[in-house]
Structure formats: C-alpha cells, structure tokens
Amino acid sequence: VSVKLVVGVDIGNSTTEACAASVRPDGSVEFLATDLTPTTGVKGTPDNAVGAGKAVRGALARARRRVDEVHAVLLNEATPVISGLAMETITETIITESTMIGHNPATPGGRGIGVGTTVAIDVLGPESASVGPVVCVVPPGWDFDDVAGTLNAAVRDGVELVAAILAGDDAVLVTNRLDRAIPVVDEVAGVRKVPLGMLAAVEVAAPGRTIRTLSDSYGLASVFGLDPEQTRKVSPVARALTGNRSAVVVRTPSGDVTDRRIPVGELELRGAGKTLRVDLDAGAEAIMDALGRVQPLDDAHGEPGTHVGGMLAQVRDTMADVLTSGGAGEEPVEGLDEIAIRDVLAVDTFVPAEVRGGLAGEVALENAVALAAMVRTSGNRMRAVAGQVAAELDGVAVRIGGVEGEMAVLGALTTPGVDRPVAVLDLGGGSTDAALLTAGGECTAVHVAGAGELVTKLIDSELALDNREVAEAVKRHPLAKVESFFHVRHEDGTVQFFPEPLPPSVFARVVTLGPDGPAPVDTRHGVDHVRRVRREAKRRVFVVNAVRALRQVAPGGNPRSLAFVVLLGGSALDFEIPDLIADALAGYGIVCGTGNVRGSEGPRNAVASGLVDAWAAAR
Amino acid sequence: VSRECEPRPDRAVAPEPPCIVVLDGGCAPEVLREVCAGAEEEGVPVRVDSPDGPAPAGSPDGSAPSGETDAPSGETEAPVLSGETDAPALSDGPAADGSSGAARLARVAALRSRLEVGVGLDRSGAVVVQHATLPETAPALRVPAGPGSSGPDWRRAGRVAARIVTRLPLS
C-alpha cells in the first residue's frame, strides 16, 4: 500500500499523547485522530510503554483503524527530566515564658483595655480585693453562667475586676451576664500556661476594628511603665500583635518574643568555570542573581541536613535510580556520570506557622524560600522504551524520531497565524521548556526548573491549606463565594443562581468551581486574598520562567528578537496563565498566544504531530 | 401548619424584631439552653416559641427552662413548652410520615422567623436547624437524639443557626 498509517507518540512528564495519520507517497499528511493518557513511569524509561501503547490504541480506535495496519510508531527522543521542590523557612517567631496571646477569636466579648494582676477564677474571692485591679483567668470546663456568677460575686465583694481570659468560646455569653462590662478574650487553648500573679493587659477592639494600645510599642510602655531599654525589647510584641482584634500581654520578669532568622545553610552553584556560594536565607533575589552569574549551570549542591540540601541530593538519586533500575543488562546507560542539577528556581514565599510558645495557636507569617531544581541527563534509554512499546503493540515497527524541542516547534508551526522565527514555551508540571526555530531552520531548546507543581506548593503553603488537592483545585479553577444556599458570587463579581440548594458545608465559604461543583477552600481569607495568592504564585513561577527561558533561547539573549511565541503544554490550558505570560511579553513586542496545533488540537499534541510531519518530510 | 407563616394577631401592629425562632417541642432544658447560648455567642437574637401558637398551651408546670430566664438577650415572647401539648403532630418524635418531629418544627420555625432561620427541638432531644428556602428533608444541620449528642453539639446547632443569618461558614 502506498499510503502509510503512522502514529506519533509524545511521552511527556505527565501525559502521553498520540496522533494517528496517513501519509501519502508525495509526503502529504492526513491527520486521523489523537489520544491522550497519563504517562506511566518516569519519562524516558521502559515503564512508559504501557501508557504509550494505550495512547496508540486509543488514537487508532478513534480513527477506526487496527494495530496491524500501522506502518510505524514514531517516538520522541524523551530524556528524563526530574524535578524536585523544597522549602526552607528562614524566620521564626518564638514566645518565651508565655507572655503574649495575640489571636483573633471569632467572638471576643466587651471592648476596651484592662490592666491588672492575673488571678485564677478558682481562688477569686473577697481577699482578691487587696490585689488591686484583677485580670481573671478561667480554665476549660467552666460554664458561662458559673463564670458570670463568680465574677459578679467578686465585684460585689469589692474586687476591682478589669478583664478576663477564657479557655472556651464563651466570651459574649459571659460578658452579656456581667453587671459591669469588661474586655474578655476567649478560645485561649493554653490558658493554664498563663502565669498567675503577674501584671497583664487585655485589649478587645470594637467589631470591625483592631487593637490600638497593645500593638503599639509606646502603648505597651505606657501600660507597663517601661523604660526606653525595656520598650526596645518589647517592640517585637507590639509588631506581632498588629492587626488583631483582641490580645493579651503578660509581663513576666524575663518573658520575650523573638523574631529570629534561622540559618539554613548555603547553596553552592557551579558553572561557567566559577563556584559561588549563596546563603539560602539571603532570599530568592540573591540566589537567582548568583545563578545568573554562573550560567550555564553545571551543578548545584545544598548544605547536608537542610531541606534544600536533602532535596537536591534526592533529585539526583532518583535520576540515578531511574537510569539504572529495571530492564537491567539490556544496554549500558550513557551519561550516568553526568547526573547534575542543571537549573534551579528560587522563589520568596511566606509560610503561616504556629508560633512556638504561643498559647492560643497563634500564627505568624514566616518568610521562606522555595526552591525548584531540575536534573537532566544526556543519557537515555529510548531504545529500551521502543522495544517495550513494540512488544506492547504486537510487534509493530517503532522508530525513535527527532528531538523533543524540534518536534514541538514543528507542531506549534501548524497553529494558524504562526511563522518562523517561532519560539515555543511548554508549560508543564515539573519544568518549563523553551525551544526556538530560527528563520534559517536552526533549533535550540532549554529546560528550566519550576512549573505547575511549584505553583501548587506555593498556594498550599501561603494559604496554610496543608492539602495538596485543595491547592491544586485553587490553581486550576476560578474562585467564588457562596452567598446563600442558592447563589454564589464569582471572583469577577458576577452572580450565579442554582436551582438546587448548595450543601451547608460550602455555605458562606470561598469555593473553587471545578467540574464537580463548588468545593470549599478551608481558609479565613476572602476571595480577593486567595485570588491574589493564586495569581502571584503563577506569576512568580510561569511569568518569571517564560522570560528566563526565552532569554536563554533568544539570539543575543534578547526576547525582542523573537517574533512569535506559542504556549504549549497542560498549563497552557490554564484559565489565566496564558494571559499573565502574554501581558508580561507584550512589552517586548512579541506576538504571544496559546497554541492551536493543526488549528484544532489546542496546545496539545504538538510533539506527536511534529513527529508525523518530520517523518513525512523525510520521505 | 400553613397558617403558621401568616402574621400573628398579637404582633400585627408593631413589626416583630428579626430573630431566629426556636420551636421547642418538649426537649430537655439543657438542650434548649445550649442552642440559645450558641446563637447568643454569635450575637444573633433568639425567640423561643411554642409549637402550637403564641399562647401558652397546657404546660403542666408552666415554667420555662432556667437557662432561658437568665439570658438577657433571649427575647422570649411566648412561654416555652416543657411538657405535654395537645398537638402531638408537631412536638412528638418521629411523625407518622417518617420525618422527625424536630425537622417539622424547624421548618415551621424558619417560616415564622423574619430572618428565615429556625431551630426545631423535639421531645426525643433531636435538634434541626433550618432555613426557609431549604426543603424539610435537607436541613442545614441535624443533631440526632441520643447519647451520642451532648452540650457542644447543641451549642453548635445554635451557632450554625446564627451563622446562616450572619453569612459565616457554618463549621
């Protein structure tokens, strides 16, 4: 038969795509069908064969063709790219001697400030009148009626009661039953650790306001009669309490709040004949600056014992395992001695962390540096992969086609409106890849560390979700606020009504609107804050990496010399990442948009299509 | 039951203040106390009504639960039933049609409330929180009767009722 049926297969980090086409003797191509399935195993290893076989069969089924009709399966030269992520917290807030409670219980009671000596409610009695002003401390298990009764009795006995600190969520109930109004802070889980017999100040602001006195250094100095040296010491307390609606500060002889930087060790970057060391706690800017001076990077090491050091070592070890394990004895693996970290991306972030020594689960925003790293080797096992794929498909002929970047560019060129010179940005899960095809037909490609996984991690930690799936949903779907049992307000302000009631579990919550309906995001923040965190995470990873990768492939390192940029890969399907990148590249006078391979496939299937085109052109 | 949402004669002149309506079909006093406390802590007023209308109806001891009399913001406008009534359909446990008494009381309470939020408590100790727009079979919260439920659960029911009003996450 002169018309040949071929199937291009692109094994990517997360998905495997296939594209079935018939090629006529004159080299013209008729595309029949495509398919896409999750990649099995690490890209570039024999484990990929199962997924590749599935994708090929899927595409053939859609094209109504049989496996035995296939002339050849075309595989891309897939080199394993393994990426890793780690985060180092570089600041830490510690409260010693239980001197400060600064939290936002949903419903504190009363308002104003009360300064007095801490006295446990069990020992409150007429004799407490001699103490002077009293701040009453109530342990868990006390009923609000009993608390109010005891406090009212004490006041009748002449005790000068100025404030109360409660363990339970009772502040409003207690205040409503008091004969004389005082500020009451509740939900203090560690109330038993509040030192007794010490001078303490309790402040509660009116609804919608924040405390004014305890969050101000001179306010604290006035309340506790501090001298300038002592005032200098308590200023971290004031800072830590800023923005709260209620707070307690206890003055103990040596209590302190410290805000210290954690030494997290050095990152060693080697490249361009130099070795630079940079302290991780210097932040992302310093790290990226050092990285810029050692381009191209040969390798990177982190200090053993740190998260980053462990992560870099682990990425390297995983790559070594992937290249040596399974299918042993088939062929020697090339490039095993070249396993090296070829790129890192550092991003400044913050982590809401529970304050050490806090009594009410106080949370402080700590600074952190997130690091993505990538290993890539020249060694690959594509021949083993090809053999496995052939076995998977009843012995059909399998050919290893061209280099991934070149194939991606060929596929991208089929997007309507695109011409050479064209650069593609493949926005994946673990790495962001760029390739450039010049007007003269030369192709260069780079891989940079940091992509969708890092975005998810940033969202997860900055919103303190501690749930990767929720973070992934926040990344993928627009947000909304459930405003009643029957309607939501989308993040752009538009309203949507539902004919069926929404579940009580999402009532009044910030939700993501995925295909399965509204899913709650467990956060006290509003839609605007979550949206800002989401967009900032995408910008700091994808926009930064787009510019970084294009600089590396652009002639003279100048993105202005690029005419067309085509976005490909899973993250190019995101509802806002392409816009964020296009906005950032607009300043360079570049035409940038999401790929639409062959005018029909969107940003998918570029490499698989490119493989078919390249094979047809070579005949 | 359909007459329950019509304006009531004793309040036809002055509009009644907006509040959560609690219909007590004869539950234990500590259940009612915790439900009211949960709403009060959130700052939303509560009115405890009799299931059978505004007038006190056949309460054997004639006294309201102690927790209620102490509550300064408990805007009790009708005495609370704590015992037998002549209308067992509303205050008993599971009704003939299989729905719980608390669910029906909650539905009626929500329709009576100007805030459209009601809580039903039946003699078995079950608590149901309801919004006027929700179907009786799918209430906002259901706390089952029995030893598995205790003070914090009933407190939570009051809190959930208040948070429906204040548009805060329910848990």
CSV table of N, CA and C in Angstrom, one decimal, chain A residues 106-108 143-146 169-174 176-177 186 481-486 501-502 504-505 507-509 523, chain B residues 33-34 36-38 40-43 67 70-73 131 133-135 139-141 155 159 163-164 167-171:
chain,number,residue,atom,x,y,z
A,106,ALA,N,-13.2,34.4,67.0
A,106,ALA,CA,-14.3,34.9,66.2
A,106,ALA,C,-15.1,35.9,67.0
A,107,THR,N,-15.3,35.6,68.3
A,107,THR,CA,-16.3,36.5,69.0
A,107,THR,C,-15.7,36.8,70.4
A,108,PRO,N,-14.8,37.8,70.5
A,108,PRO,CA,-14.4,38.2,71.9
A,108,PRO,C,-15.5,39.0,72.5
A,143,ASP,N,-18.7,26.6,83.1
A,143,ASP,CA,-19.9,27.0,82.4
A,143,ASP,C,-20.0,28.5,82.4
A,144,PHE,N,-20.6,29.1,81.3
A,144,PHE,CA,-20.6,30.6,81.2
A,144,PHE,C,-21.4,31.2,82.4
A,145,ASP,N,-22.5,30.5,82.8
A,145,ASP,CA,-23.3,31.0,83.9
A,145,ASP,C,-22.5,31.1,85.2
A,146,ASP,N,-21.7,30.0,85.4
A,146,ASP,CA,-20.9,29.9,86.6
A,146,ASP,C,-19.8,31.0,86.6
A,169,ASP,N,-15.2,29.0,74.2
A,169,ASP,CA,-15.7,30.0,73.2
A,169,ASP,C,-17.0,30.6,73.9
A,170,ASP,N,-16.8,31.4,75.0
A,170,ASP,CA,-17.9,31.9,75.8
A,170,ASP,C,-17.9,33.4,76.0
A,171,ALA,N,-17.0,34.1,75.4
A,171,ALA,CA,-16.7,35.5,75.8
A,171,ALA,C,-18.0,36.3,75.7
A,172,VAL,N,-18.8,36.2,74.7
A,172,VAL,CA,-20.0,37.0,74.5
A,172,VAL,C,-21.0,36.6,75.6
A,173,LEU,N,-21.2,35.3,75.8
A,173,LEU,CA,-22.1,34.8,76.8
A,173,LEU,C,-21.8,35.3,78.2
A,174,VAL,N,-20.5,35.3,78.5
A,174,VAL,CA,-20.1,35.8,79.8
A,174,VAL,C,-20.3,37.3,79.9
A,176,ASN,N,-22.3,39.2,78.4
A,176,ASN,CA,-23.8,39.5,78.4
A,176,ASN,C,-24.3,39.4,79.8
A,177,ARG,N,-23.7,38.6,80.7
A,177,ARG,CA,-24.2,38.3,82.0
A,177,ARG,C,-23.5,39.0,83.1
A,186,ASP,N,-11.4,35.1,74.5
A,186,ASP,CA,-11.7,33.6,74.7
A,186,ASP,C,-11.0,32.8,73.7
A,481,LYS,N,-17.6,33.0,46.0
A,481,LYS,CA,-18.0,33.0,47.4
A,481,LYS,C,-19.5,32.6,47.4
A,482,VAL,N,-19.8,31.6,48.3
A,482,VAL,CA,-21.2,31.1,48.4
A,482,VAL,C,-21.9,32.1,49.2
A,483,GLU,N,-22.9,32.8,48.7
A,483,GLU,CA,-23.5,33.9,49.4
A,483,GLU,C,-24.9,33.5,50.0
A,484,SER,N,-25.5,32.5,49.5
A,484,SER,CA,-26.7,31.9,50.1
A,484,SER,C,-26.7,30.5,49.8
A,485,PHE,N,-27.8,29.8,50.2
A,485,PHE,CA,-27.9,28.4,49.8
A,485,PHE,C,-28.2,28.2,48.3
A,486,PHE,N,-28.4,29.3,47.6
A,486,PHE,CA,-28.8,29.2,46.2
A,486,PHE,C,-28.0,30.0,45.3
A,501,PRO,N,-30.5,23.6,46.2
A,501,PRO,CA,-29.7,24.2,47.3
A,501,PRO,C,-28.3,23.7,47.3
A,502,LEU,N,-27.3,24.6,47.6
A,502,LEU,CA,-25.9,24.2,47.7
A,502,LEU,C,-25.7,23.5,49.1
A,504,PRO,N,-24.7,22.6,52.9
A,504,PRO,CA,-24.4,23.5,54.0
A,504,PRO,C,-22.9,23.6,54.2
A,505,SER,N,-22.1,22.6,53.8
A,505,SER,CA,-20.7,22.6,54.0
A,505,SER,C,-20.0,23.7,53.2
A,507,PHE,N,-21.6,26.7,52.6
A,507,PHE,CA,-22.3,27.9,52.9
A,507,PHE,C,-21.3,29.0,53.4
A,508,ALA,N,-21.4,30.2,52.8
A,508,ALA,CA,-20.6,31.3,53.1
A,508,ALA,C,-19.1,31.1,53.0
A,509,ARG,N,-18.7,30.1,52.3
A,509,ARG,CA,-17.3,29.8,52.1
A,509,ARG,C,-16.8,30.3,50.8
A,523,THR,N,-10.2,28.3,54.6
A,523,THR,CA,-9.4,29.5,54.9
A,523,THR,C,-10.2,30.6,55.4
B,33,ARG,N,-31.1,25.3,76.4
B,33,ARG,CA,-30.1,26.3,76.9
B,33,ARG,C,-28.9,26.4,76.0
B,34,GLU,N,-28.3,25.2,75.6
B,34,GLU,CA,-27.1,25.3,74.8
B,34,GLU,C,-27.4,25.8,73.4
B,36,CYS,N,-29.6,28.1,72.6
B,36,CYS,CA,-29.8,29.5,72.7
B,36,CYS,C,-28.4,30.1,72.9
B,37,ALA,N,-27.6,29.5,73.7
B,37,ALA,CA,-26.2,30.0,74.0
B,37,ALA,C,-25.4,30.1,72.7
B,38,GLY,N,-25.5,29.1,71.9
B,38,GLY,CA,-24.7,29.1,70.7
B,38,GLY,C,-25.1,30.3,69.8
B,40,GLU,N,-26.4,33.1,70.9
B,40,GLU,CA,-26.1,34.3,71.6
B,40,GLU,C,-24.6,34.7,71.5
B,41,GLU,N,-23.8,33.6,71.6
B,41,GLU,CA,-22.3,33.9,71.4
B,41,GLU,C,-22.0,34.5,70.1
B,42,GLU,N,-22.8,34.2,69.1
B,42,GLU,CA,-22.6,34.8,67.8
B,42,GLU,C,-23.3,36.1,67.6
B,43,GLY,N,-24.0,36.5,68.6
B,43,GLY,CA,-24.6,37.9,68.6
B,43,GLY,C,-25.9,38.0,67.9
B,67,GLY,N,-32.3,28.1,82.0
B,67,GLY,CA,-31.3,28.8,81.2
B,67,GLY,C,-31.9,30.0,80.4
B,70,ASP,N,-32.4,33.4,82.4
B,70,ASP,CA,-31.2,34.1,82.7
B,70,ASP,C,-30.7,34.9,81.5
B,71,ALA,N,-31.0,34.5,80.3
B,71,ALA,CA,-30.4,35.1,79.1
B,71,ALA,C,-30.9,36.5,78.9
B,72,PRO,N,-30.1,37.5,79.0
B,72,PRO,CA,-30.6,38.9,78.8
B,72,PRO,C,-31.0,39.1,77.4
B,73,SER,N,-30.4,38.4,76.4
B,73,SER,CA,-30.8,38.7,75.0
B,73,SER,C,-31.8,37.7,74.5
B,131,HIS,N,-33.4,26.6,57.2
B,131,HIS,CA,-33.6,27.9,56.6
B,131,HIS,C,-34.9,27.8,55.7
B,133,THR,N,-35.7,28.5,52.9
B,133,THR,CA,-35.6,28.1,51.5
B,133,THR,C,-35.2,26.7,51.3
B,134,LEU,N,-34.8,26.0,52.3
B,134,LEU,CA,-34.4,24.6,52.2
B,134,LEU,C,-35.5,23.6,52.4
B,135,PRO,N,-35.5,22.5,51.7
B,135,PRO,CA,-36.5,21.5,51.8
B,135,PRO,C,-36.4,20.9,53.2
B,139,PRO,N,-32.1,19.7,55.8
B,139,PRO,CA,-31.9,20.9,56.6
B,139,PRO,C,-30.4,21.3,56.6
B,140,ALA,N,-30.2,22.5,57.2
B,140,ALA,CA,-28.8,23.0,57.3
B,140,ALA,C,-28.0,22.1,58.3
B,141,LEU,N,-28.6,21.7,59.3
B,141,LEU,CA,-27.9,20.8,60.3
B,141,LEU,C,-28.9,20.0,61.0
B,155,ARG,N,-24.8,23.3,71.3
B,155,ARG,CA,-24.2,24.7,71.1
B,155,ARG,C,-23.9,25.0,69.7
B,159,ARG,N,-25.1,27.9,67.0
B,159,ARG,CA,-24.1,28.7,66.3
B,159,ARG,C,-24.4,28.6,64.8
B,163,ARG,N,-25.0,31.6,62.2
B,163,ARG,CA,-24.1,31.9,61.1
B,163,ARG,C,-24.8,31.9,59.8
B,164,ILE,N,-26.0,31.2,59.7
B,164,ILE,CA,-26.7,31.3,58.5
B,164,ILE,C,-27.2,32.7,58.3
B,167,ARG,N,-24.2,35.0,57.7
B,167,ARG,CA,-23.4,34.6,56.4
B,167,ARG,C,-21.9,34.3,56.8
B,168,LEU,N,-21.7,33.4,57.8
B,168,LEU,CA,-20.4,33.0,58.1
B,168,LEU,C,-20.4,31.5,57.8
B,169,PRO,N,-19.2,30.9,57.5
B,169,PRO,CA,-19.1,29.5,57.3
B,169,PRO,C,-19.7,28.7,58.6
B,170,LEU,N,-20.4,27.7,58.3
B,170,LEU,CA,-21.2,27.0,59.4
B,170,LEU,C,-20.3,26.2,60.3
B,171,SER,N,-19.1,25.8,59.9
B,171,SER,CA,-18.3,25.0,60.8
B,171,SER,C,-16.9,25.6,60.9
